[in-house]
mmCIF file with all atom_site columns, C-alpha atoms in Angstrom:
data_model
loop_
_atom_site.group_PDB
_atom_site.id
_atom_site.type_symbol
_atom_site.label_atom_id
_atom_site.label_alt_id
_atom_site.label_comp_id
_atom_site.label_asym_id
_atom_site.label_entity_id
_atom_site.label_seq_id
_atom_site.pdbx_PDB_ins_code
_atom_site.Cartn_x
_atom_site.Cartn_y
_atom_site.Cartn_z
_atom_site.occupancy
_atom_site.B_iso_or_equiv
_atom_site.pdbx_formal_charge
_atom_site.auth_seq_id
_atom_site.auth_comp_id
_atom_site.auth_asym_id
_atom_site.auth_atom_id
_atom_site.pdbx_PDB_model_num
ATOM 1   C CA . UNK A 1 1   ? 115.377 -24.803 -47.946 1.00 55.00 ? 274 UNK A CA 1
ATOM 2   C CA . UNK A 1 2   ? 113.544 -24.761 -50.882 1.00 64.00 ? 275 UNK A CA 1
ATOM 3   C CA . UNK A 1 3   ? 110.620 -22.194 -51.929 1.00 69.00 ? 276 UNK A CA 1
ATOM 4   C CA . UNK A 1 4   ? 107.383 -23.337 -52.976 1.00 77.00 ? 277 UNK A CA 1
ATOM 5   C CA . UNK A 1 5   ? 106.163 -21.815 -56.300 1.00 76.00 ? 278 UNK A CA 1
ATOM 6   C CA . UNK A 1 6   ? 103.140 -19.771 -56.303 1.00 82.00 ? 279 UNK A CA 1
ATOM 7   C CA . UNK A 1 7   ? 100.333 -20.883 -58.498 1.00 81.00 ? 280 UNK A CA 1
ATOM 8   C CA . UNK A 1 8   ? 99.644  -19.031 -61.643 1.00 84.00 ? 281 UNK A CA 1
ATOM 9   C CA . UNK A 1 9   ? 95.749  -18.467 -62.578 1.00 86.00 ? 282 UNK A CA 1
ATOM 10  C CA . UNK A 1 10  ? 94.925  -17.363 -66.030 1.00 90.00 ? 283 UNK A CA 1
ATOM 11  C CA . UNK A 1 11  ? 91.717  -15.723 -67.023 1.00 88.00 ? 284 UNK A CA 1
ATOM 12  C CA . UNK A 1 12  ? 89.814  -16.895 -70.057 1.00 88.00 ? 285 UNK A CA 1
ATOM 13  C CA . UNK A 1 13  ? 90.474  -13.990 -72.277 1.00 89.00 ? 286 UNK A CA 1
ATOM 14  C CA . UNK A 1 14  ? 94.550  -15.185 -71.752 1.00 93.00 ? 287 UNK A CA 1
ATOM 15  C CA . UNK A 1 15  ? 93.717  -19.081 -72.390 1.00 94.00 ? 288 UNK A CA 1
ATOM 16  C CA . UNK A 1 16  ? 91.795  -17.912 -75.798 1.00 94.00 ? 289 UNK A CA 1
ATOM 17  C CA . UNK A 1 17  ? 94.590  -15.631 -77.064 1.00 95.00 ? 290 UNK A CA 1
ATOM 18  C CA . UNK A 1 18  ? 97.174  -18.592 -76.325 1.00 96.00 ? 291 UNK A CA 1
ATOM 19  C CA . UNK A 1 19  ? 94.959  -20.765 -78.011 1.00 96.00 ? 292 UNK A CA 1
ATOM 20  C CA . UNK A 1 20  ? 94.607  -18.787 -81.057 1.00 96.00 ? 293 UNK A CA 1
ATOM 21  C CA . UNK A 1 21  ? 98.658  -18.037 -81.306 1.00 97.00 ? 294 UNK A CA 1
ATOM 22  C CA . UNK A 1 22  ? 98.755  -22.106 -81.133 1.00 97.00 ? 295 UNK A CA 1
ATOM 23  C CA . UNK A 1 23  ? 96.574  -22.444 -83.998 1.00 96.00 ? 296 UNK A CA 1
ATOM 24  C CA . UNK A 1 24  ? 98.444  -20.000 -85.695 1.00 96.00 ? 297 UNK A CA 1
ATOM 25  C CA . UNK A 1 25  ? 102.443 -21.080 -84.945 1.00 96.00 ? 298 UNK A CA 1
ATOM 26  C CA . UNK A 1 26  ? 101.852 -23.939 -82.309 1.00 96.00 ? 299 UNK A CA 1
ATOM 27  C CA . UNK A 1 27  ? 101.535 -25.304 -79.711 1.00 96.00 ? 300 UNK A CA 1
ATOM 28  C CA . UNK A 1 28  ? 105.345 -25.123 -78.495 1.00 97.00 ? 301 UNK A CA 1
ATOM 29  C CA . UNK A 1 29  ? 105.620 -22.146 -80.081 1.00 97.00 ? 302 UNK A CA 1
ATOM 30  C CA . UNK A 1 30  ? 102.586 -19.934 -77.845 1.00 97.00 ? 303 UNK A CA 1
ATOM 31  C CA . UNK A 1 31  ? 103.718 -21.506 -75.039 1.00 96.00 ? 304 UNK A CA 1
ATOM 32  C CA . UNK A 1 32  ? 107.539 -20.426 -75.429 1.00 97.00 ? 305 UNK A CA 1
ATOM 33  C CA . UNK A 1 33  ? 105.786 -16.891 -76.524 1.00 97.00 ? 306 UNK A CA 1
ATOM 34  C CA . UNK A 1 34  ? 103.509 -16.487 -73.119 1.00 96.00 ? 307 UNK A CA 1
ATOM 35  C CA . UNK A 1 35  ? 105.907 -18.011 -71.177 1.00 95.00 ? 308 UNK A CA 1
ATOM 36  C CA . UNK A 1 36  ? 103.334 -20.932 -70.020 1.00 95.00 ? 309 UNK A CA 1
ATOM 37  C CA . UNK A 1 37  ? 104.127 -24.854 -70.233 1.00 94.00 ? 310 UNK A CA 1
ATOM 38  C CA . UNK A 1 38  ? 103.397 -26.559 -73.230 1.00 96.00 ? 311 UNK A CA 1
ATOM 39  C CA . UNK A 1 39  ? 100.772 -28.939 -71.451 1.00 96.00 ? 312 UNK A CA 1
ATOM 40  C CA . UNK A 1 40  ? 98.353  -25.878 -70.561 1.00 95.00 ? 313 UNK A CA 1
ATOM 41  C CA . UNK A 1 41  ? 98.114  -24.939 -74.557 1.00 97.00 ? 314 UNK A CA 1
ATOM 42  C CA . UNK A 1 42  ? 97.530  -28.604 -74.982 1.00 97.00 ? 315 UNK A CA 1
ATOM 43  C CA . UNK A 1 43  ? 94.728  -28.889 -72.353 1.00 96.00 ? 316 UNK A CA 1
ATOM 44  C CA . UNK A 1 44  ? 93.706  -25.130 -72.931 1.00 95.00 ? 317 UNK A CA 1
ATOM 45  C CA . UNK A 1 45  ? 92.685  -25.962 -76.488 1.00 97.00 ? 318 UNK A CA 1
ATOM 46  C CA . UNK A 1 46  ? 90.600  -29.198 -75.680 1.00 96.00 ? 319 UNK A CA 1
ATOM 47  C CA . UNK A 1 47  ? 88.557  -26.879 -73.430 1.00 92.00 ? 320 UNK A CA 1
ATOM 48  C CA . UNK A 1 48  ? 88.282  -24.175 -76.601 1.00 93.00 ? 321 UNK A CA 1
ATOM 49  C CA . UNK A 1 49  ? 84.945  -24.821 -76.680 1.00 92.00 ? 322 UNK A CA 1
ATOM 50  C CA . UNK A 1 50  ? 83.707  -24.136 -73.342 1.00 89.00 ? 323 UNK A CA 1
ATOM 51  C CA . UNK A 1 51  ? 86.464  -21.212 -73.081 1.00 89.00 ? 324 UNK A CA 1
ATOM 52  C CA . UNK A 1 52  ? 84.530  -19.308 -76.001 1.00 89.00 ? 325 UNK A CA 1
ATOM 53  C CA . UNK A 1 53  ? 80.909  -20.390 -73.947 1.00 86.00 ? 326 UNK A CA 1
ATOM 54  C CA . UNK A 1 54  ? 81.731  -19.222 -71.002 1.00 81.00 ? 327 UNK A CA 1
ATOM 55  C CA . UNK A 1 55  ? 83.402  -16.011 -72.201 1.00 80.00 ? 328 UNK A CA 1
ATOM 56  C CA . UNK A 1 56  ? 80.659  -15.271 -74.578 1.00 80.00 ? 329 UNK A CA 1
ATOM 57  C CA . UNK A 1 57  ? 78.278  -15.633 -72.175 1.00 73.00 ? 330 UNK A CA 1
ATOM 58  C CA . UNK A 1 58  ? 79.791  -13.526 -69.558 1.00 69.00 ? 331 UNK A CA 1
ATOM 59  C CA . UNK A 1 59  ? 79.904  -9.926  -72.016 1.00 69.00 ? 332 UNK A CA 1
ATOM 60  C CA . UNK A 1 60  ? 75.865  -11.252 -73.022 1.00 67.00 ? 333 UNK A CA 1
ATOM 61  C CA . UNK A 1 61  ? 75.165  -11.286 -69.438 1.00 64.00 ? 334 UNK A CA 1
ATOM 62  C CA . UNK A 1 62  ? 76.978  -7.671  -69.154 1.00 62.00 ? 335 UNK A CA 1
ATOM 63  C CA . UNK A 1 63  ? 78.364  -8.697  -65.559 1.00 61.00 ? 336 UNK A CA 1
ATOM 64  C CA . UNK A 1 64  ? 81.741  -8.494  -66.790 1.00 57.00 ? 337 UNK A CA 1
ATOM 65  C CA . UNK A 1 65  ? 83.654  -10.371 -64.668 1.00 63.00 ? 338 UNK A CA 1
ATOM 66  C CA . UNK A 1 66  ? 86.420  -12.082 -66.498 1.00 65.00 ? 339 UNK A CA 1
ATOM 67  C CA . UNK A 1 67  ? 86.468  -15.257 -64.933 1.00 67.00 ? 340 UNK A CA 1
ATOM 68  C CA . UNK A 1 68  ? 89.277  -17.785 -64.443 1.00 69.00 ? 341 UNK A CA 1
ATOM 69  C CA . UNK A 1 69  ? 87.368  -21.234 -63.374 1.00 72.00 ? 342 UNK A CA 1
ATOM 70  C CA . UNK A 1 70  ? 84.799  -23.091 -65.790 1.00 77.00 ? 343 UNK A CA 1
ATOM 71  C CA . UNK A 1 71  ? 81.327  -23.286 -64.205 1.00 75.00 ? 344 UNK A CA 1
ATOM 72  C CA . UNK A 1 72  ? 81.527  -26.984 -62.493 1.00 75.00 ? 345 UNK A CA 1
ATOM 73  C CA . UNK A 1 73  ? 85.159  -27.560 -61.929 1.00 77.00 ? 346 UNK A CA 1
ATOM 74  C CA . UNK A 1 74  ? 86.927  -27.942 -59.003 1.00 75.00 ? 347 UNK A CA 1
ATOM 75  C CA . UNK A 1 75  ? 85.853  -30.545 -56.136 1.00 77.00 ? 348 UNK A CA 1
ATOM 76  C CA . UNK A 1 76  ? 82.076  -31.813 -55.374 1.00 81.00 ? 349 UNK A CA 1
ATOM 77  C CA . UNK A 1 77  ? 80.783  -31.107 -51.906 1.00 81.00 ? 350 UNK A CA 1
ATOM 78  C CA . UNK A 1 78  ? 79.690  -34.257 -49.683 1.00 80.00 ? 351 UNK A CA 1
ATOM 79  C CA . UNK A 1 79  ? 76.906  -32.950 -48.603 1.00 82.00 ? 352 UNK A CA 1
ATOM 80  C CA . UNK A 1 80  ? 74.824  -29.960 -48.814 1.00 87.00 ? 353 UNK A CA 1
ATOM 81  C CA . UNK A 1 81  ? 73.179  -31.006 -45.599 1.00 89.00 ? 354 UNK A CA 1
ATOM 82  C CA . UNK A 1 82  ? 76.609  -30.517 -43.457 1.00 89.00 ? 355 UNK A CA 1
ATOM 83  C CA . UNK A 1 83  ? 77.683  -27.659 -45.912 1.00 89.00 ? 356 UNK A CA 1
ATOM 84  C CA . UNK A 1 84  ? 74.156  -25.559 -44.657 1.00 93.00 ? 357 UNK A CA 1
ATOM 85  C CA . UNK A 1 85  ? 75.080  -26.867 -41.214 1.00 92.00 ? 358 UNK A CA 1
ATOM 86  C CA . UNK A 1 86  ? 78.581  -25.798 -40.235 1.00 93.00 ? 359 UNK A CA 1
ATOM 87  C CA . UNK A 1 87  ? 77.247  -22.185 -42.170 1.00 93.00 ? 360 UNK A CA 1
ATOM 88  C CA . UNK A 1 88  ? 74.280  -22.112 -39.419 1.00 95.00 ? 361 UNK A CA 1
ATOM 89  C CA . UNK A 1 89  ? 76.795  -22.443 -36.640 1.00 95.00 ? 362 UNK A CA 1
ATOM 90  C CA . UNK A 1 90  ? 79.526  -19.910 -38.182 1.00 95.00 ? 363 UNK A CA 1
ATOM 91  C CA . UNK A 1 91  ? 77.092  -17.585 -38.570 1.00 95.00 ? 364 UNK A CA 1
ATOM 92  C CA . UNK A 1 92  ? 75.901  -18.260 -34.561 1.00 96.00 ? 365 UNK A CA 1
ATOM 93  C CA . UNK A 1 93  ? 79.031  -18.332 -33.596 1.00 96.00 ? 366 UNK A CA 1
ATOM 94  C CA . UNK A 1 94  ? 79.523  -14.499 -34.864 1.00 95.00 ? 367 UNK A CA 1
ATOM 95  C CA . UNK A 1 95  ? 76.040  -13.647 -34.085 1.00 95.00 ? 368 UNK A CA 1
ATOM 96  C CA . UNK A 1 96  ? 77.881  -14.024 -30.040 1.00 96.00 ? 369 UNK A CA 1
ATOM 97  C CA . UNK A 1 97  ? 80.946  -12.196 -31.356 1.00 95.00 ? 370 UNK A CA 1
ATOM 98  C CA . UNK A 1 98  ? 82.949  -15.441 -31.005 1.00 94.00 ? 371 UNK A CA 1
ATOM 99  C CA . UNK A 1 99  ? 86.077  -15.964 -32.856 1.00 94.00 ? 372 UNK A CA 1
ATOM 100 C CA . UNK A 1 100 ? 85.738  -18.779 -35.502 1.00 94.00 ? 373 UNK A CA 1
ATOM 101 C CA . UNK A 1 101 ? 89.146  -19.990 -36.984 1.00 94.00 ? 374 UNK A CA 1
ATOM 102 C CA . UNK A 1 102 ? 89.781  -22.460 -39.419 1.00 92.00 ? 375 UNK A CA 1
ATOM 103 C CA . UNK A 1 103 ? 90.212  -25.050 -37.278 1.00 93.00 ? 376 UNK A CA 1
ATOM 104 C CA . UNK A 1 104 ? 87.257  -24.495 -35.361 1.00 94.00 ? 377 UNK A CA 1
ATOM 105 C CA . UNK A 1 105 ? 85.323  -24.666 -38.460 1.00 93.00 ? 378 UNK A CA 1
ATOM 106 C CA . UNK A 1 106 ? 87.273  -28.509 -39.141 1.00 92.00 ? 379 UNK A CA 1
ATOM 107 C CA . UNK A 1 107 ? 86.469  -29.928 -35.980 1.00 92.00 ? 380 UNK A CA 1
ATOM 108 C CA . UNK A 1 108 ? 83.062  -28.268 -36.218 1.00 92.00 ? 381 UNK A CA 1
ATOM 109 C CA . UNK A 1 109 ? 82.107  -30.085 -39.714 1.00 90.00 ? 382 UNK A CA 1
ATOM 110 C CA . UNK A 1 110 ? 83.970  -33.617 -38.370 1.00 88.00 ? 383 UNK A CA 1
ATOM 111 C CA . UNK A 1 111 ? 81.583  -33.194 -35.287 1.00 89.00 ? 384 UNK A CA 1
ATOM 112 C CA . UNK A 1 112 ? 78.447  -32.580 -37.552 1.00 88.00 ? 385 UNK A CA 1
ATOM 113 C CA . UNK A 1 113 ? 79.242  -35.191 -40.217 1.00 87.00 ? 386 UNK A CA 1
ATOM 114 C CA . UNK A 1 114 ? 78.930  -37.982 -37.977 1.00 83.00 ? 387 UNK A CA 1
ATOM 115 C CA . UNK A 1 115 ? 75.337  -36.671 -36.584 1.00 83.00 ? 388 UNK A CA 1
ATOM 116 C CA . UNK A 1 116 ? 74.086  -35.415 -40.105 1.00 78.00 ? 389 UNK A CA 1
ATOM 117 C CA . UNK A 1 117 ? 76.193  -37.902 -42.611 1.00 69.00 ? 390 UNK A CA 1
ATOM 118 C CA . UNK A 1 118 ? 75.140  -41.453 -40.357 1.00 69.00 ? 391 UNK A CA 1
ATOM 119 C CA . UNK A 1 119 ? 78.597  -42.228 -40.996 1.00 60.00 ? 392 UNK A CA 1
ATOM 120 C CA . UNK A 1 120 ? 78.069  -42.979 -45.064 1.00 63.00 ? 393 UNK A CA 1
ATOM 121 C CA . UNK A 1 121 ? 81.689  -41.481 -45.871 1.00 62.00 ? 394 UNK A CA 1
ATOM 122 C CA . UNK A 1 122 ? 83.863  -42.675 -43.379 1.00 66.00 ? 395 UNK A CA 1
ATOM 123 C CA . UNK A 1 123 ? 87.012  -40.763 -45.000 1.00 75.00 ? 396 UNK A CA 1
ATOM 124 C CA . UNK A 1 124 ? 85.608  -37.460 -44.283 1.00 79.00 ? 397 UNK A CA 1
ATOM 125 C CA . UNK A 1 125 ? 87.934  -34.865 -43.946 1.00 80.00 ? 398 UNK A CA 1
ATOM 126 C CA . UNK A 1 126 ? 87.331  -31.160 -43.529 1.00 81.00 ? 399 UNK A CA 1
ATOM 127 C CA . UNK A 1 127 ? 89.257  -29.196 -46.165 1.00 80.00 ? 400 UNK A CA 1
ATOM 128 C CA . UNK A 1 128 ? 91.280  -26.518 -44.891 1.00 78.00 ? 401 UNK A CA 1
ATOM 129 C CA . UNK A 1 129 ? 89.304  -23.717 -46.995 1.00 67.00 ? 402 UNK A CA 1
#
């Protein structure tokens, strides 16, 4: 049986030192060097730009969490109303010292989408995290 590969996450200031040993030697070259694929330099230095922004920011801001996602990525919630919704009932749900598993929490948002939603997405489907 084969193993699935675990996912590698890089943090900005790793991206931005790739980046500049691209510049420098390139592309093929950094990517051989920190042992990432060629594509990431590739996409990692059209997002230079907002790499430095966001990096820059974070040591203005002094929080100094190095951070690995750029503000706005990843996927859009549906709804904000549904989002606040199943939240309200987890947090019930606990408040009786009821176990709340994953799928509880699936068939808890399906359940609410139709009431809150009025059916406008008819592909709905929970996410498992």
């Amino acid at each position: 049986m084969e193993s699935k590969r675990k996912q590698k996450s890089y943090n900005f200031e790793f991206k931005l030192t790739v980046i500049n040993t691209a510049k420098e030697a390139g592309n093929r070259a950094a990517a051989r060097k920190y042992n990432v694929d060629e594509k990431r330099v590739r996409e990692w230095r059209k997002q230079e730009a907002t790499l430095v922004e966001c990096t820059t920011e974070a040591r203005q801001t002094g929080k100094g969490k190095i951070r690995k996602r750029i503000p706005g990525a990843g996927r859009k919630r549906i709804s904000n109303i549904l989002d606040k919704a199943v939240f309200h009932w987890i947090l019930d749900q606990r408040g009786q010292f009821l176990r709340v598993s994953r799928r509880s929490i699936q068939e808890k948002a399906r359940e609410l989408f139709v009431t809150v939603e009025n059916n406008s997405n008819a592909n709905f489907r929970a996410s498992n995290g």
